[in-house]
Coordinates of C-alpha atoms in Angstrom, one line a residue:
M1 CA -8.4 214.8 107.2
T2 CA -7.1 211.9 109.4
T3 CA -9.8 208.7 109.9
V4 CA -10.4 205.6 110.7
H5 CA -11.8 202.8 110.3
T6 CA -12.3 199.7 111.8
L7 CA -13.4 196.4 109.4
S8 CA -13.0 194.2 112.5
S9 CA -12.2 194.4 115.5
G10 CA -13.0 191.8 118.7
S11 CA -11.1 187.1 119.3
S12 CA -12.2 186.2 116.4
G13 CA -10.3 189.2 113.5
N14 CA -8.7 192.9 113.5
A15 CA -8.5 195.0 111.2
L16 CA -8.7 198.5 111.2
V17 CA -7.6 201.4 107.9
L18 CA -5.9 204.9 109.0
S19 CA -6.4 207.0 105.7
T20 CA -4.9 211.2 105.2
E21 CA -5.4 212.7 101.7
N22 CA -2.0 210.9 100.8
T23 CA -1.9 208.0 103.0
H24 CA -3.2 204.6 103.8
I25 CA -2.9 202.1 106.1
L26 CA -4.0 199.2 107.3
L27 CA -3.8 198.1 110.9
D28 CA -3.4 194.3 111.1
A29 CA -5.1 191.7 108.5
G30 CA -6.1 188.9 111.1
I31 CA -9.9 189.1 108.6
S32 CA -10.1 187.1 105.3
C33 CA -8.3 189.6 101.9
R34 CA -11.5 188.5 100.9
R35 CA -13.0 191.1 103.3
I36 CA -10.6 193.5 104.1
E37 CA -11.3 193.9 100.2
Q38 CA -14.3 194.4 100.3
G39 CA -14.0 197.3 103.4
L40 CA -11.8 199.1 101.5
R41 CA -13.5 199.9 98.7
Q42 CA -16.8 200.2 101.6
L43 CA -14.2 203.7 102.1
G44 CA -13.5 203.7 98.2
L45 CA -10.1 202.1 98.6
E46 CA -7.5 199.8 96.6
L47 CA -5.1 197.3 98.0
R48 CA -2.8 199.1 95.2
D49 CA -4.0 202.8 97.0
L50 CA -2.6 200.9 100.6
S51 CA 0.5 202.7 100.6
A52 CA 2.4 200.6 104.4
L53 CA 1.1 197.9 106.2
L54 CA 1.9 197.5 110.2
I55 CA 1.5 194.4 111.8
S56 CA 0.6 194.3 115.9
H57 CA 1.8 190.8 116.4
T58 CA 1.4 186.8 115.5
H59 CA -1.7 185.6 116.3
S60 CA -4.1 184.7 114.4
D61 CA -6.9 187.0 114.3
H62 CA -4.8 189.8 114.0
I63 CA -2.3 188.2 110.8
S64 CA -4.4 185.5 108.8
G65 CA -5.4 187.8 106.1
L66 CA -1.8 187.8 105.3
G67 CA -0.4 185.5 103.6
T68 CA -3.5 185.8 100.4
L69 CA -3.0 189.5 100.7
V70 CA 0.7 190.1 100.0
K71 CA 0.7 188.0 96.4
R72 CA -1.9 190.9 96.1
C73 CA -0.2 193.7 97.4
R74 CA 2.7 195.0 97.2
A75 CA 3.0 197.8 99.6
P76 CA 6.0 197.1 102.6
I77 CA 4.9 195.8 106.1
Y78 CA 6.7 197.4 109.4
S79 CA 6.3 195.1 112.2
S80 CA 8.8 194.9 115.3
I81 CA 12.4 192.9 114.7
E82 CA 10.4 190.0 116.8
T83 CA 7.7 189.4 114.8
A84 CA 9.6 190.1 111.3
R85 CA 11.2 187.0 112.4
G86 CA 7.8 185.5 112.7
L87 CA 5.8 186.6 109.7
Q88 CA 9.4 185.1 107.9
Y89 CA 8.5 181.8 109.3
R90 CA 4.5 181.7 109.0
I91 CA 3.5 183.7 105.0
A92 CA 6.0 182.8 102.1
G93 CA 6.5 185.9 99.3
V94 CA 6.8 187.8 103.5
E95 CA 11.2 188.5 103.6
D96 CA 10.5 191.4 101.2
L97 CA 8.0 193.4 101.8
L98 CA 8.6 193.1 106.4
C99 CA 10.5 196.6 107.5
P100 CA 11.7 196.1 110.8
F101 CA 11.5 198.4 113.7
S102 CA 12.7 198.6 117.2
Q103 CA 10.4 199.6 119.9
G104 CA 10.1 203.3 120.7
V105 CA 11.7 204.4 117.3
P106 CA 9.8 206.6 115.5
F107 CA 9.3 205.8 111.4
H108 CA 7.0 208.0 109.0
V109 CA 4.5 205.9 106.5
G110 CA 3.9 209.1 103.4
E111 CA 1.8 212.0 106.0
C112 CA 2.5 209.5 108.7
R113 CA 5.2 209.7 112.3
V114 CA 4.3 206.1 113.6
T115 CA 6.0 205.7 117.2
P116 CA 5.9 201.7 118.2
F117 CA 5.6 200.6 121.7
S118 CA 5.8 197.1 123.1
T119 CA 2.2 195.7 124.8
C120 CA 2.2 193.2 127.6
H121 CA 1.6 189.9 125.4
D122 CA 2.2 186.7 124.8
A123 CA 3.4 187.1 121.0
P124 CA 7.5 187.7 121.0
G125 CA 8.2 191.6 119.9
S126 CA 3.1 192.6 121.3
T127 CA 3.2 196.1 119.4
A128 CA 0.9 198.9 119.9
Y129 CA 1.2 201.9 118.0
R130 CA 0.9 205.6 118.0
I131 CA -0.2 207.3 114.6
D132 CA 0.7 211.4 114.2
T133 CA -0.4 213.2 111.3
E134 CA -1.5 217.3 111.1
E135 CA -4.7 217.4 112.6
G136 CA -3.5 215.3 115.6
G137 CA -2.5 212.0 117.5
F138 CA -3.9 208.7 116.7
G139 CA -3.4 205.9 119.2
F140 CA -4.0 202.3 119.4
L141 CA -3.9 199.7 121.8
T142 CA -5.2 196.6 121.8
D143 CA -3.8 192.9 122.7
S144 CA -1.8 193.1 126.3
G145 CA -2.4 192.7 130.3
C146 CA -1.5 195.1 131.2
I147 CA -0.5 198.9 130.3
P148 CA 2.5 198.8 129.2
D149 CA 4.4 201.5 130.3
G150 CA 5.4 203.0 127.2
A151 CA 1.1 203.3 126.6
R152 CA 2.0 206.6 129.8
E153 CA 5.2 207.6 128.0
V154 CA 4.1 207.6 124.3
L155 CA 0.0 208.5 124.5
P156 CA -0.3 211.5 125.8
G157 CA -2.0 213.7 124.1
V158 CA -3.7 210.9 121.5
E159 CA -7.2 212.8 120.4
L160 CA -8.5 209.5 119.6
L161 CA -7.2 206.8 121.1
L162 CA -8.8 203.4 120.1
L163 CA -8.2 200.8 123.1
E164 CA -9.2 196.9 124.5
A165 CA -12.0 196.4 126.4
N166 CA -11.6 192.1 126.0
H167 CA -13.6 191.5 129.1
D168 CA -15.7 191.4 132.3
V169 CA -14.0 189.0 134.6
D170 CA -16.5 188.3 136.2
T171 CA -18.0 187.1 133.3
L172 CA -15.4 185.8 132.6
R173 CA -14.4 183.6 135.3
S174 CA -18.3 182.0 135.5
G175 CA -17.5 180.6 132.0
S176 CA -17.5 178.0 130.2
Y177 CA -13.8 178.5 129.0
P178 CA -11.1 175.9 129.5
Y179 CA -9.3 177.0 133.6
Y180 CA -5.8 177.8 131.3
L181 CA -7.6 180.6 129.1
K182 CA -9.1 181.7 131.9
R183 CA -5.3 182.0 133.5
R184 CA -4.3 183.6 129.6
I185 CA -6.3 185.5 128.8
L186 CA -6.2 187.2 133.0
G187 CA -2.7 187.2 133.4
D188 CA -0.2 190.3 132.7
E189 CA 0.1 189.3 129.2
G190 CA -2.8 188.3 128.2
H191 CA -6.1 191.5 127.4
L192 CA -6.8 194.5 128.6
S193 CA -10.9 194.0 130.8
N194 CA -13.5 195.8 130.9
E195 CA -11.7 197.9 134.7
A196 CA -8.8 198.0 132.8
A197 CA -10.4 199.7 129.9
A198 CA -11.9 201.9 131.7
S199 CA -9.1 202.9 134.8
F200 CA -6.8 203.8 131.7
A201 CA -9.6 205.9 129.9
A202 CA -10.5 208.4 132.3
E203 CA -5.8 209.1 131.7
A204 CA -6.0 209.2 128.2
A205 CA -9.3 211.6 128.6
G206 CA -6.6 213.6 131.7
W207 CA -4.0 213.5 129.0
G208 CA -6.7 215.5 125.8
A209 CA -8.5 213.1 124.5
S210 CA -11.0 213.6 123.3
E211 CA -13.3 210.6 121.7
I212 CA -11.9 206.5 122.9
V213 CA -13.4 203.5 120.8
L214 CA -13.1 200.9 122.9
A215 CA -11.8 197.5 121.2
H216 CA -11.1 193.4 120.7
L217 CA -14.5 192.9 122.7
S218 CA -14.7 189.1 123.0
E219 CA -17.8 187.2 122.6
E220 CA -18.0 185.4 125.1
N221 CA -17.1 186.9 128.4
N222 CA -18.3 191.2 127.9
T223 CA -21.1 193.1 126.0
P224 CA -20.8 197.1 124.1
A225 CA -23.5 197.9 127.6
M226 CA -21.4 196.0 129.7
A227 CA -17.6 197.6 128.2
R228 CA -19.0 201.5 127.7
S229 CA -21.1 201.2 130.8
A230 CA -17.4 200.5 133.2
V231 CA -15.5 203.1 131.4
E232 CA -18.5 205.6 131.4
R233 CA -18.4 205.7 135.2
S234 CA -14.6 205.4 135.0
L235 CA -15.0 208.5 133.4
A236 CA -18.1 210.2 134.9
A237 CA -16.0 210.0 138.5
A238 CA -12.7 211.4 137.1
G239 CA -14.5 214.3 135.5
F240 CA -14.4 213.7 131.6
S241 CA -16.5 213.2 129.0
P242 CA -14.9 212.2 125.9
R243 CA -17.1 210.8 123.4
L244 CA -16.8 207.2 123.9
T245 CA -18.5 203.9 121.6
V246 CA -17.3 199.7 120.9
A247 CA -16.6 199.0 117.8
P248 CA -17.9 196.4 116.0
R249 CA -16.5 193.4 115.9
S250 CA -17.4 192.0 112.6
A251 CA -18.5 195.2 109.7
L252 CA -17.2 198.6 109.0
S253 CA -17.5 201.1 112.0
E254 CA -18.2 204.4 110.8
C255 CA -15.8 207.0 110.2
H256 CA -13.6 208.2 113.7
V257 CA -11.9 211.9 112.2
V258 CA -8.5 212.5 114.4
G259 CA -9.4 215.8 116.8
A260 CA -12.9 216.1 115.4
G261 CA -13.7 215.2 119.0
C262 CA -12.8 218.7 120.3
R263 CA -15.3 219.8 117.7
R264 CA -18.5 218.1 119.2

């Protein structure tokens, strides 16, 4: 069985765990090492059980716990070449653990085949992932101002998709954020809106996704209800009804099982 749990998902910190019988991958470390350990223990795991870390990019809400983590866990760290370069500047002791990859070139971590692809974000080498196991495919796409070309090349056929739905456009525009920050978030290298997520969710459902998890919701400019409503409307209009959930911002999520959605 291949399972996915988010430990935290939002503007203040992101991390998730994908597990097979013998392989455990931590994707991003944007919360404290203590919180990562607590989340792992809720899943019956310890830091020493991690097979590898995958890092999406170097913004603090994705790597803030990594400095302490590398002192206590010596699992290899996979990232794009540009992200690896940034990690070397930011985190002492990380260099010997880094396993830089080229975008679009698959590699293996234990029982998992990992295919990275570039996102449209204001961090050099920002990356999304497809992870395939015997049970099926899991797609991870957050921190992108628009849907990248690689998503339509790599993600068709995934059964489980974790997809950013960061903000409601009207709420962001009328909110208290300064103009420069609104412009950044709304730009092509910012974050996916509910509407963009809704459109792509319908595409993914058409490719066979049986479960979609909405993630990385802004605390200021979105709510789970708004994100879910936008995506449900798009899916219904397209004639699809995959299982749809919203990842908690700061708590361990329910268990998402790759390939199980089609059996519900």
